mmCIF file of C-alpha atoms and ligand atoms in Angstrom:
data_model
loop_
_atom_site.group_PDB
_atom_site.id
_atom_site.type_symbol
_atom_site.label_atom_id
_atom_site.label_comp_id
_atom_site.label_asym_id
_atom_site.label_seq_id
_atom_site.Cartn_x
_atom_site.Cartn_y
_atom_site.Cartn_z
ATOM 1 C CA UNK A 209 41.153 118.822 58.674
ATOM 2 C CA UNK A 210 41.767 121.430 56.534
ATOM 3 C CA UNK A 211 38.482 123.163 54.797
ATOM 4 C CA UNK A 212 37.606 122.731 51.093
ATOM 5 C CA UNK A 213 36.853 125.519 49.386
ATOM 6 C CA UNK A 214 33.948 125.971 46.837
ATOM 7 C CA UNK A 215 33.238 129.275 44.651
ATOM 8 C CA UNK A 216 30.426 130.456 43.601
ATOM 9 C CA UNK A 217 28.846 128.294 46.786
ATOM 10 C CA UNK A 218 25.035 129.466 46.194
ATOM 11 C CA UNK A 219 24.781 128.429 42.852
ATOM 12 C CA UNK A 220 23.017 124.779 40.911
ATOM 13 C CA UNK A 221 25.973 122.929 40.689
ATOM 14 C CA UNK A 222 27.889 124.023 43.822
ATOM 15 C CA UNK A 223 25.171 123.367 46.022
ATOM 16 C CA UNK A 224 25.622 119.873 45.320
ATOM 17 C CA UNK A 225 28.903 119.873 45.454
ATOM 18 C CA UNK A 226 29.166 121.521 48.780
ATOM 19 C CA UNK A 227 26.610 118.725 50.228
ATOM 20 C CA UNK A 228 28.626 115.899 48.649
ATOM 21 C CA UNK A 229 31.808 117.422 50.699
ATOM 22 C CA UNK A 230 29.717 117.494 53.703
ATOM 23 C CA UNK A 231 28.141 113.970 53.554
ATOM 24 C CA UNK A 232 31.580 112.447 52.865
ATOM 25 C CA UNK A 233 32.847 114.574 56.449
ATOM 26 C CA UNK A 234 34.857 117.370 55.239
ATOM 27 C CA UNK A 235 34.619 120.749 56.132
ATOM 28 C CA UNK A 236 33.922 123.115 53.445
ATOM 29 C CA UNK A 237 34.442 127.359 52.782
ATOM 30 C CA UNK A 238 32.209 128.447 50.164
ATOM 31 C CA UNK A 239 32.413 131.922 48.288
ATOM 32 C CA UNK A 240 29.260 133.830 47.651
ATOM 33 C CA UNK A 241 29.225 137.090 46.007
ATOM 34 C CA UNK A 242 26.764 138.538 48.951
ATOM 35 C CA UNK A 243 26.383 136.628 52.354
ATOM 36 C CA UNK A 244 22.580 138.031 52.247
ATOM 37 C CA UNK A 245 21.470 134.757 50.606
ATOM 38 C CA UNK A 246 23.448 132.645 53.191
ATOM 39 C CA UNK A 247 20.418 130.824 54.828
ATOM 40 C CA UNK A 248 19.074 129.728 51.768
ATOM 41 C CA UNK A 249 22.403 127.839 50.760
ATOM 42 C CA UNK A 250 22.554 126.348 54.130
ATOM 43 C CA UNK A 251 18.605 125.123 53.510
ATOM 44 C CA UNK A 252 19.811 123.957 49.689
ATOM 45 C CA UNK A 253 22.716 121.898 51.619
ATOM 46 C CA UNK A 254 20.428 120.654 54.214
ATOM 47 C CA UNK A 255 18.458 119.456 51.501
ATOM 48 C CA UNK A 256 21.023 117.856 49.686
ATOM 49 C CA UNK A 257 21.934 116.017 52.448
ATOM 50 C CA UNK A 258 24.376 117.877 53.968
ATOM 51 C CA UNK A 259 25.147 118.429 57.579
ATOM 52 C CA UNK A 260 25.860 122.779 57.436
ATOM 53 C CA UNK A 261 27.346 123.135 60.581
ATOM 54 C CA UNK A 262 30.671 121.836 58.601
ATOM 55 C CA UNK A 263 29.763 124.815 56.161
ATOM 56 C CA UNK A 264 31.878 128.084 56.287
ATOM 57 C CA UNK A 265 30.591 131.047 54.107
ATOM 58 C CA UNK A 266 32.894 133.606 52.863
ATOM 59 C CA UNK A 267 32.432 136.544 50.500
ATOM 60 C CA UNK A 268 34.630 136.965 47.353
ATOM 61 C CA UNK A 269 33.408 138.515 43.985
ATOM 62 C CA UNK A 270 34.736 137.346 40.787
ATOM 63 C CA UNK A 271 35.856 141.009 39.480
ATOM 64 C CA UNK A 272 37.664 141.787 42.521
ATOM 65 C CA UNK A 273 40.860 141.241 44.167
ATOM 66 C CA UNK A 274 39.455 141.201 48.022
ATOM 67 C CA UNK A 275 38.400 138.146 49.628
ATOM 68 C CA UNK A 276 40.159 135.485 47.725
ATOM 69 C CA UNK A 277 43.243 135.437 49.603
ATOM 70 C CA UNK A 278 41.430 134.838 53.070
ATOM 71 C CA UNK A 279 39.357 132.501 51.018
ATOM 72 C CA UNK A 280 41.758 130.128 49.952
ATOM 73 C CA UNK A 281 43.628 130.664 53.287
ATOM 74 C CA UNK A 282 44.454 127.149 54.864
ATOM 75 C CA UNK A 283 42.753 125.256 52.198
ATOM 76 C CA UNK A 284 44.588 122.359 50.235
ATOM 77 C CA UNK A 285 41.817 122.232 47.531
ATOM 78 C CA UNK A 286 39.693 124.336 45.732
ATOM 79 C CA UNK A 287 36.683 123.704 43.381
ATOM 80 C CA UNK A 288 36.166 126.783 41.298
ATOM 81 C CA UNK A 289 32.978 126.732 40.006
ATOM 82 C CA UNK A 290 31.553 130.195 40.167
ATOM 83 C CA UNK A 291 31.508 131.780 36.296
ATOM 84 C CA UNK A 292 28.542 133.523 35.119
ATOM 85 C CA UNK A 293 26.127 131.840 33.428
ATOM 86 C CA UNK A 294 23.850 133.504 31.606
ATOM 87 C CA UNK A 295 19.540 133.268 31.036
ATOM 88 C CA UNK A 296 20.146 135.490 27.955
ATOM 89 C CA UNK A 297 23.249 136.060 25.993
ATOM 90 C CA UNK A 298 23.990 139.859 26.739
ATOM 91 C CA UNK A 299 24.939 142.534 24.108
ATOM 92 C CA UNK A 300 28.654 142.863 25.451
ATOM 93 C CA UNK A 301 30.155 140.049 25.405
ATOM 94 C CA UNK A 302 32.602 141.150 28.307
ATOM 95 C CA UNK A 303 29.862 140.803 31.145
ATOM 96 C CA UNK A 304 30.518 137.846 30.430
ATOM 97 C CA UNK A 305 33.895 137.056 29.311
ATOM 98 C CA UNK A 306 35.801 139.290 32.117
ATOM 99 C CA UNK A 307 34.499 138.006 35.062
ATOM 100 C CA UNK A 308 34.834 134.286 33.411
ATOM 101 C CA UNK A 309 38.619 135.286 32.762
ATOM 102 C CA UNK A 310 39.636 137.419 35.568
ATOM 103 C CA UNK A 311 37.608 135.379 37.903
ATOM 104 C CA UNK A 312 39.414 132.501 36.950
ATOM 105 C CA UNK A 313 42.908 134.089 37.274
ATOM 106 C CA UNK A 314 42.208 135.535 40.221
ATOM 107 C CA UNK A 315 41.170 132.268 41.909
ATOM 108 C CA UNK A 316 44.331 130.843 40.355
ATOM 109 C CA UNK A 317 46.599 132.723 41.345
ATOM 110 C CA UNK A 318 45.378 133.176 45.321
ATOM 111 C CA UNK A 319 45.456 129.279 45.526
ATOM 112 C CA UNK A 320 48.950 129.073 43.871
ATOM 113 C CA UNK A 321 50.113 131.492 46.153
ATOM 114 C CA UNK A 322 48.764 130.019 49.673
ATOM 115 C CA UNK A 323 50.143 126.614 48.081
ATOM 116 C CA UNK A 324 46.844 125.034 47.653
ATOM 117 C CA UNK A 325 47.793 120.973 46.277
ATOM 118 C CA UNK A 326 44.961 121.345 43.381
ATOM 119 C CA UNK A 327 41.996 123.175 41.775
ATOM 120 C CA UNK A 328 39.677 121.720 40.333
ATOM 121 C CA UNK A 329 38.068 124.426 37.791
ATOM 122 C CA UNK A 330 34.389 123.776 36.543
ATOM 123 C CA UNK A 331 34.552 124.491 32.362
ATOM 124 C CA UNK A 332 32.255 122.989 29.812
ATOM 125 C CA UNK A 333 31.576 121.190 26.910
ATOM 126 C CA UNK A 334 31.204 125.035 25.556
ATOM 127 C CA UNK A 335 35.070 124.942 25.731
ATOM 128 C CA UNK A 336 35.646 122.081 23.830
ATOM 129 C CA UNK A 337 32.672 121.448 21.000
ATOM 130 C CA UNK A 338 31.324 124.467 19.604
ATOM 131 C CA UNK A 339 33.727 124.924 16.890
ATOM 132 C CA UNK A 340 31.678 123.028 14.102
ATOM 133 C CA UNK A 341 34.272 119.934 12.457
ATOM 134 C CA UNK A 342 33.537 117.277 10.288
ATOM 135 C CA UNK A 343 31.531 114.180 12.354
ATOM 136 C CA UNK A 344 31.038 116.327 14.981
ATOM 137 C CA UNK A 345 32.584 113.951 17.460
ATOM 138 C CA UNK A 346 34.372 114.885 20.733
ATOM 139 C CA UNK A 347 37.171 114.408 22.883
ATOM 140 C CA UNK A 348 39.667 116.364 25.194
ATOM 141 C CA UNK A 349 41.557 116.921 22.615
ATOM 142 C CA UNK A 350 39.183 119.125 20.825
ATOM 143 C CA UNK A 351 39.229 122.718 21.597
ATOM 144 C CA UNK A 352 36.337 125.476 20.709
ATOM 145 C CA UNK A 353 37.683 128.092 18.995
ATOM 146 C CA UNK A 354 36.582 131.450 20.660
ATOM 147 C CA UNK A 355 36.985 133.529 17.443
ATOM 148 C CA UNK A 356 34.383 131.028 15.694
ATOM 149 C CA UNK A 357 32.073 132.840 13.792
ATOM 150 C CA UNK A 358 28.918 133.226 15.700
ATOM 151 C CA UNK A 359 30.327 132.028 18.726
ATOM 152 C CA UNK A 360 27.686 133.017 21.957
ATOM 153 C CA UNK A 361 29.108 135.487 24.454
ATOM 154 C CA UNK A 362 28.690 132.341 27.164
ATOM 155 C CA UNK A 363 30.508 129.710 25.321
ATOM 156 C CA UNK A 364 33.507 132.263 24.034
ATOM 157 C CA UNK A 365 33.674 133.166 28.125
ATOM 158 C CA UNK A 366 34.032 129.491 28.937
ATOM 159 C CA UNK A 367 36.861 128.456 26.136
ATOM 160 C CA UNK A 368 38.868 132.026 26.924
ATOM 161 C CA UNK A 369 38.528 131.573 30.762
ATOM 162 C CA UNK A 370 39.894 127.874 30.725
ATOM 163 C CA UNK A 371 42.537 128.394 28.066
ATOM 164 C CA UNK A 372 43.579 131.336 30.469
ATOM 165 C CA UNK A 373 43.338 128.646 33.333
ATOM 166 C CA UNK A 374 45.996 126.450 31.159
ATOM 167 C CA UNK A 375 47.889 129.203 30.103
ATOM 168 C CA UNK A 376 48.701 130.626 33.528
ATOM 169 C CA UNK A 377 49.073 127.214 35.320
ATOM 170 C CA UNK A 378 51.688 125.866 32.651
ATOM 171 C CA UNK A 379 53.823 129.229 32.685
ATOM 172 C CA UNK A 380 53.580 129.977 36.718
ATOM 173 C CA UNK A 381 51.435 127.617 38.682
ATOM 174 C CA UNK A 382 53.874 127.071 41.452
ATOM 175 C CA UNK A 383 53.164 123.508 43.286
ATOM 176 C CA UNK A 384 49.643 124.043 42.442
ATOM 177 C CA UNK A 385 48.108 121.305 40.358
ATOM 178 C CA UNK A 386 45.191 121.909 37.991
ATOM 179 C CA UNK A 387 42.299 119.580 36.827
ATOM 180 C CA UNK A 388 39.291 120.521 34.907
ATOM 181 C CA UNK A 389 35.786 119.493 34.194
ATOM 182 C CA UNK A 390 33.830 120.235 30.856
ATOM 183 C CA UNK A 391 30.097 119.282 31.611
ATOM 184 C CA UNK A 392 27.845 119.094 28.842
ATOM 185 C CA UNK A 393 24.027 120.862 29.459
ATOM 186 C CA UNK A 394 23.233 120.095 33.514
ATOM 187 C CA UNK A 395 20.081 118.653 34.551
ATOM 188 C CA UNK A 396 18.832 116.738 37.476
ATOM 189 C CA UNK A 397 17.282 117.888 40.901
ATOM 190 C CA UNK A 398 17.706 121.641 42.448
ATOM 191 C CA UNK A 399 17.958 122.417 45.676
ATOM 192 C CA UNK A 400 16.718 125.759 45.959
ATOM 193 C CA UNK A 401 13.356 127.771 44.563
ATOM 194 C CA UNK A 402 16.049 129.976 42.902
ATOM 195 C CA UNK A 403 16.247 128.326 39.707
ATOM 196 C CA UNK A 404 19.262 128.343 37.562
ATOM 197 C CA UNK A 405 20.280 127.633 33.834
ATOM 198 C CA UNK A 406 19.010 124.255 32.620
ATOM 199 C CA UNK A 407 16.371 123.412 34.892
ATOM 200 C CA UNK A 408 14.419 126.794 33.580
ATOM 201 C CA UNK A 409 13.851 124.641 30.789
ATOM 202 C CA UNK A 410 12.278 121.790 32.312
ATOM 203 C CA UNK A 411 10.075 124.272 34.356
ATOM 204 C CA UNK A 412 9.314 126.106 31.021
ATOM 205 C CA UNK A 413 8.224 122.622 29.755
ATOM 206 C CA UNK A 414 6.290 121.550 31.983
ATOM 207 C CA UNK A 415 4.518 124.732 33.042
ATOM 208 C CA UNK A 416 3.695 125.398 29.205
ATOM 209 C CA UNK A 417 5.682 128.024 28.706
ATOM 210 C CA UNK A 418 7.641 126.713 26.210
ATOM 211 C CA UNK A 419 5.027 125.415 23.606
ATOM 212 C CA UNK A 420 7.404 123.875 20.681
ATOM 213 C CA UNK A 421 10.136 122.837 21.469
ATOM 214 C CA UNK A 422 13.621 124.690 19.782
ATOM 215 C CA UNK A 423 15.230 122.676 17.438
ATOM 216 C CA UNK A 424 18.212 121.966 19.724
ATOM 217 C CA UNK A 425 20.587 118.589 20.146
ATOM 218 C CA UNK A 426 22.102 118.569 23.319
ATOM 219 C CA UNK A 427 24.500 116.218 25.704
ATOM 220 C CA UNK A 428 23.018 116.020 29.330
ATOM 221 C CA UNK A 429 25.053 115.024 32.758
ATOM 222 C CA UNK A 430 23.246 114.834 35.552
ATOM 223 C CA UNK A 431 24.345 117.654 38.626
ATOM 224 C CA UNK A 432 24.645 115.172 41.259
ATOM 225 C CA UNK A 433 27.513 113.010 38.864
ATOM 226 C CA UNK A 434 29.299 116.661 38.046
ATOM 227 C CA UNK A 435 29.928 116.687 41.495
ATOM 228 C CA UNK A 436 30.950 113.804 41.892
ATOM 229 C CA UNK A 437 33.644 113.916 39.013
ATOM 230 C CA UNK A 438 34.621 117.173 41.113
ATOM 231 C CA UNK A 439 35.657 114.767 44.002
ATOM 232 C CA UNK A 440 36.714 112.642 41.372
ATOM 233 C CA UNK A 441 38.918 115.023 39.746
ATOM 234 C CA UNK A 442 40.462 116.299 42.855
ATOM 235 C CA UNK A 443 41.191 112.942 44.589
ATOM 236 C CA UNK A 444 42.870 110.693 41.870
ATOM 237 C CA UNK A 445 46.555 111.834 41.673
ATOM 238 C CA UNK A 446 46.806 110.812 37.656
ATOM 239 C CA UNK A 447 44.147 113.272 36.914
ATOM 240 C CA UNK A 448 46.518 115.884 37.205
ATOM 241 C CA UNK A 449 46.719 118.469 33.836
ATOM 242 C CA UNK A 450 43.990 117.059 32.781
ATOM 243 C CA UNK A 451 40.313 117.783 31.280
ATOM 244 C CA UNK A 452 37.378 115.817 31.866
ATOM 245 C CA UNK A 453 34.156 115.434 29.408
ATOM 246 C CA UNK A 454 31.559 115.018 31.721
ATOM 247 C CA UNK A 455 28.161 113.468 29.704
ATOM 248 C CA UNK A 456 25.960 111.028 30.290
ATOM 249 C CA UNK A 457 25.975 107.593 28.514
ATOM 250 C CA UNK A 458 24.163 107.323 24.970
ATOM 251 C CA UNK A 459 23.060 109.821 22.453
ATOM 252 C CA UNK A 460 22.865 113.704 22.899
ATOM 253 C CA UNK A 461 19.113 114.158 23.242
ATOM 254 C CA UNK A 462 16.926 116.890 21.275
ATOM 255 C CA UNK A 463 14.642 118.918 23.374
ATOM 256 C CA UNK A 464 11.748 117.182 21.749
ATOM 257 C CA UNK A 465 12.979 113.610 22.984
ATOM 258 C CA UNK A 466 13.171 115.580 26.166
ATOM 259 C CA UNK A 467 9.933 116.439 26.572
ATOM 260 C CA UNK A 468 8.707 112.865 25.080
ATOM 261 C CA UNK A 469 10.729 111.411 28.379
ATOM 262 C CA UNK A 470 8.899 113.545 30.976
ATOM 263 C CA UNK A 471 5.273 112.500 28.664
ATOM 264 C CA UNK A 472 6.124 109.439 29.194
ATOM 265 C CA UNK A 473 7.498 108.568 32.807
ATOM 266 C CA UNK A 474 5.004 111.812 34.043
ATOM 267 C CA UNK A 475 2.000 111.159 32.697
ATOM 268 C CA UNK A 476 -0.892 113.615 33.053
ATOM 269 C CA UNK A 477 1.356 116.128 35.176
ATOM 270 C CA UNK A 478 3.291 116.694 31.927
ATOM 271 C CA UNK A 479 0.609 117.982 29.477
ATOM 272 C CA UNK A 480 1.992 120.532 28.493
ATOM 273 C CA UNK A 481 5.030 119.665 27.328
ATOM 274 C CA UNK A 482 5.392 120.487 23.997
ATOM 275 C CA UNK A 483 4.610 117.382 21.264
ATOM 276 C CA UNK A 484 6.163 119.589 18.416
ATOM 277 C CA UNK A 485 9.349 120.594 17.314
ATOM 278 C CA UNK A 486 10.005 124.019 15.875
ATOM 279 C CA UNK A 487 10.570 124.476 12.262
ATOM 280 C CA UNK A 488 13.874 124.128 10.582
ATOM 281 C CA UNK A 489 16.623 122.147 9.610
ATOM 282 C CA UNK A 490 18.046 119.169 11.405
ATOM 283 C CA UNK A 491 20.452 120.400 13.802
ATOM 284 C CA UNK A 492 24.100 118.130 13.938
ATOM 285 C CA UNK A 493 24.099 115.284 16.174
ATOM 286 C CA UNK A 494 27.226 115.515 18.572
ATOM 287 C CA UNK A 495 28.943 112.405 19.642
ATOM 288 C CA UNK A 496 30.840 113.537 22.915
ATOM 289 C CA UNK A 497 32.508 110.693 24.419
ATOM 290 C CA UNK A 498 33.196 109.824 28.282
ATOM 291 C CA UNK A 499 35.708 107.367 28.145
ATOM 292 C CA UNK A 500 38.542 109.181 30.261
ATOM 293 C CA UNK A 501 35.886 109.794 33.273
ATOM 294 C CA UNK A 502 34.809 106.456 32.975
ATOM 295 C CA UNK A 503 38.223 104.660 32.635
ATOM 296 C CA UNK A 504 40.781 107.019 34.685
ATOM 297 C CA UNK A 505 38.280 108.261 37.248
ATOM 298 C CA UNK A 506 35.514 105.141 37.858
ATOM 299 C CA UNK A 507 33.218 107.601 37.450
ATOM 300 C CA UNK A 508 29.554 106.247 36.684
ATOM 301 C CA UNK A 509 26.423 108.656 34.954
ATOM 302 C CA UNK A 510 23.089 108.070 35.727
ATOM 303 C CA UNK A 511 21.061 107.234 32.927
ATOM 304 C CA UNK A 512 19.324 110.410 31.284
ATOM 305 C CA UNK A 513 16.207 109.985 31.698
ATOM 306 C CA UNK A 514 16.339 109.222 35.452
ATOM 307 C CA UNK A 515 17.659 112.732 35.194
ATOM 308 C CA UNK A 516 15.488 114.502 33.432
ATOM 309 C CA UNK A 517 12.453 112.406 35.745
ATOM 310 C CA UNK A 518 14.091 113.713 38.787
ATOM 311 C CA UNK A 519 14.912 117.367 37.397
ATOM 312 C CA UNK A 520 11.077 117.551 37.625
ATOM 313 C CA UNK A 521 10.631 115.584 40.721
ATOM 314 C CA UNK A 522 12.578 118.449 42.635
ATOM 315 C CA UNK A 523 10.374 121.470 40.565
ATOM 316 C CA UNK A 524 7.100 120.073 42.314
ATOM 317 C CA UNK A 525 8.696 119.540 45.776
ATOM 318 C CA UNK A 526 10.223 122.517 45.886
ATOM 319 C CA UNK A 527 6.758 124.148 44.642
ATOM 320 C CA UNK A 528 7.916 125.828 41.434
ATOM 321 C CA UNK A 529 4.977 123.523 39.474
ATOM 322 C CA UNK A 530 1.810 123.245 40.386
ATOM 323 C CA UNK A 531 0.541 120.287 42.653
ATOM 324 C CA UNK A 532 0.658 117.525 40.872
ATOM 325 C CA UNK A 533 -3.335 116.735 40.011
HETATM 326 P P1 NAP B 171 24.682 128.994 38.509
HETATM 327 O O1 NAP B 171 23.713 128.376 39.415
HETATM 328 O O2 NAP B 171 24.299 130.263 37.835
HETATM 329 O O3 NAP B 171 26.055 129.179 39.289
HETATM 330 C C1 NAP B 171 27.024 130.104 38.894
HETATM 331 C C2 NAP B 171 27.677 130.665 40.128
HETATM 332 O O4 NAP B 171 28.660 131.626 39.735
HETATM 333 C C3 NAP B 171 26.664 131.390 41.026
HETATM 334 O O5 NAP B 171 26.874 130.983 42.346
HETATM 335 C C4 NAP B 171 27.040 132.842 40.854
HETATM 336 O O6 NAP B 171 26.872 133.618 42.016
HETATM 337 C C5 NAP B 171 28.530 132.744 40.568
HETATM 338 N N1 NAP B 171 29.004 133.982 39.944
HETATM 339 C C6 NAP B 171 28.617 134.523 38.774
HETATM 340 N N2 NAP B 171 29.249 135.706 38.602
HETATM 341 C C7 NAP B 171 30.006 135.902 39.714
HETATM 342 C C8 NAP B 171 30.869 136.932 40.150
HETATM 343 N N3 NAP B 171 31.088 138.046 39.431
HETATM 344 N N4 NAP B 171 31.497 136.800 41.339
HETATM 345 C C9 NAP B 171 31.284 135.702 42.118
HETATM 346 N N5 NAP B 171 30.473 134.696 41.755
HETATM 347 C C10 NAP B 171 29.853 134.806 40.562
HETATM 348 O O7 NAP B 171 25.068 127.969 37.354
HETATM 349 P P2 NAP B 171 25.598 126.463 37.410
HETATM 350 O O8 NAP B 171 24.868 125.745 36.364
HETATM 351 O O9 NAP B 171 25.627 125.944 38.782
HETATM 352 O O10 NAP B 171 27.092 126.657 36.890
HETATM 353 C C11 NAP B 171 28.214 126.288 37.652
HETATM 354 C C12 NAP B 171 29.400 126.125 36.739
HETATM 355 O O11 NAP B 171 29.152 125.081 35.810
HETATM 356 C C13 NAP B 171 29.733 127.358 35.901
HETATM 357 O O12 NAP B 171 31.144 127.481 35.805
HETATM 358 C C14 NAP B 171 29.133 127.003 34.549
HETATM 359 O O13 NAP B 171 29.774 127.698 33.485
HETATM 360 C C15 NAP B 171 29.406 125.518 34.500
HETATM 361 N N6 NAP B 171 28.546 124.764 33.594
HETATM 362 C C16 NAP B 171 27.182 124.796 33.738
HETATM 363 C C17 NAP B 171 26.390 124.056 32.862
HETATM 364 C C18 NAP B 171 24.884 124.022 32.978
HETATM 365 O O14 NAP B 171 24.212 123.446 32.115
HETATM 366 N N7 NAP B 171 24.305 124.590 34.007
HETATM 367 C C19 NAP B 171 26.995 123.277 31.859
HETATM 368 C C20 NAP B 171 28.382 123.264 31.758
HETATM 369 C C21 NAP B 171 29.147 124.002 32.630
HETATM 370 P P3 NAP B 171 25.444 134.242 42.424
HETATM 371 O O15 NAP B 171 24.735 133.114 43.142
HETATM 372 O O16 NAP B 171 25.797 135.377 43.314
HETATM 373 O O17 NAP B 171 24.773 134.650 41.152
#
């Protein structure tokens, strides 16, 4: 059987991925940008599940040409998740835009070329909602505009590197099919101590870090159903061409409600989660909608706040938090 290949194999959502692969029996290839961290993504797999001795680890950097050809070599599939994803936004926006672009491209065009059936490419929600419109309600069909005024360097990197994705795929994709994914904000349980984008805030939360909460309104998906729409994405032949809102059922959630989930469901462990909101004005309340997942692709999110329960579940075993008193 030939070997799926993951990019970006070390990282919050790929870990899960690349256990999902395994339990369902397939072999996978997984890009890192250094193989010095390999033993800790074969422990995250492990953990998630995941037999590793199916696990092949490769190196390949985004911003580079080597690597990606013997990467994709043999493989019929390819989930390209690796982009850079940022704690803080950076002062040049090109840290982050370039390698979300090029990296992209690159992975594009080494798969077209060793006639690889599909990618699926990890975007986001950041590529399709952060241009402000009336109702604020979302679809595939919407786009975010990356010359929006005061447009963050990450979400500009996501809309440029998947309209690039498009872009190259319609004019020369060869054979190769493309599918992507646009997950809203990621929670739910990490596999390794190395923590990554949203679960920083959970952690903040519940360590006390973060005192008030920002005044923030967010969709949530939980990592394990990402994944899932991955396998999703790549196995239904109709999802071909197509994007793929990935967001849990039911209202986006403010930080506040939150932190009033893990209050409630934690109990004493979660003191210190913050019981106030920042100052300032009410910020809009997104309705993203999941209905092409849901109806094309079967797929089925878990409720939120199982997610956000479970998000820090994994903090305490992996012994980010302290014991639990
Ligand atoms: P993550 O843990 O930071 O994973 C990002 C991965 O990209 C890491 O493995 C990282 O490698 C790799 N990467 C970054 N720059 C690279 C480069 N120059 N060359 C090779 N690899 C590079 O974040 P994540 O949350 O799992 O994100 C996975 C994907 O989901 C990304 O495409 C992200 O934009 C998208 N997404 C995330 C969220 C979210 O809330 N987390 C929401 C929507 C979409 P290293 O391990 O070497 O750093």
């Amino acid at each position: 059987m030939s070997p799926v290949l993951v990019t970006g194999g070390s990282g919050y959502l790929a870990t899960h991925l690349i256990a999902a692969l395994l339990r369902a029996g397939r072999p996978v290839r997984a890009t890192v940008r250094s193989t010095a961290g390999e033993t800790g993504l074969r422990a995250a797999v492990r953990r998630g599940g995941g037999d590793d001795g199916g696990l092949e680890v490769v190196a390949a950097d985004l911003m580079a040409d080597g690597g990606w050809p013997a990467a994709v070599a043999g493989c019929e599939e390819v989930h390209h998740v690796a982009s850079p994803v940022p704690v803080a936004q950076p002062e040049d926006p090109d840290e982050l835009i370039v390698p979300a672009r090029e990296g992209t491209l690159r992975v594009l065009r080494a798969a077209r070329d060793a006639g690889v059936r599909r990618v699926v490419l990890t975007s986001s929600f950041a590529a399709v909602g952060y241009t402000p419109k009336p109702g604020a309600e979302f679809t595939e069909a919407d786009w975010t505009d990356p010359d929006t005024p005061g447009l963050a360097a990450y979400p500009r990197s996501k809309a440029i590197a998947e309209r690039a994705a498009w872009e190259l795929m319609g004019r020369d994709g060869g054979d190769t099919e493309l599918v992507v994914v646009n997950p809203t904000a990621i929670l739910g349980p990490a596999l390794t101590a190395d923590l990554r984008s949203s679960t920083q805030l959970v952690k903040a939360m519940l360590d006390g870090t973060m005192s008030v909460a920002p005044r923030q309104r967010f969709g949530v998906v939980d990592v394990r159903d990402v994944a899932d729409l991955h396998l999703r994405a790549m196995a239904a032949p109709e999802a071909a061409g197509k994007r793929f809102l990935a967001v849990a059922d039911g209202p986006t959630l403010s930080l506040l409600e939150v932190a009033q989930i893990l209050r409630r469901r934690l109990g004493p462990p979660a003191r210190r989660v913050p019981t106030r909101e920042a100052p300032g004005d009410e910020p809009p309340r997104p309705i993203i909608h999941n209905d092409r997942a849901r109806g094309e692709l079967g797929w089925r999110p878990r409720a939120v706040e199982t997610t956000v329960v479970e998000t820090a579940e994994s903090l305490w075993k992996l012994g980010l938090l302290e014991a639990v008193p």
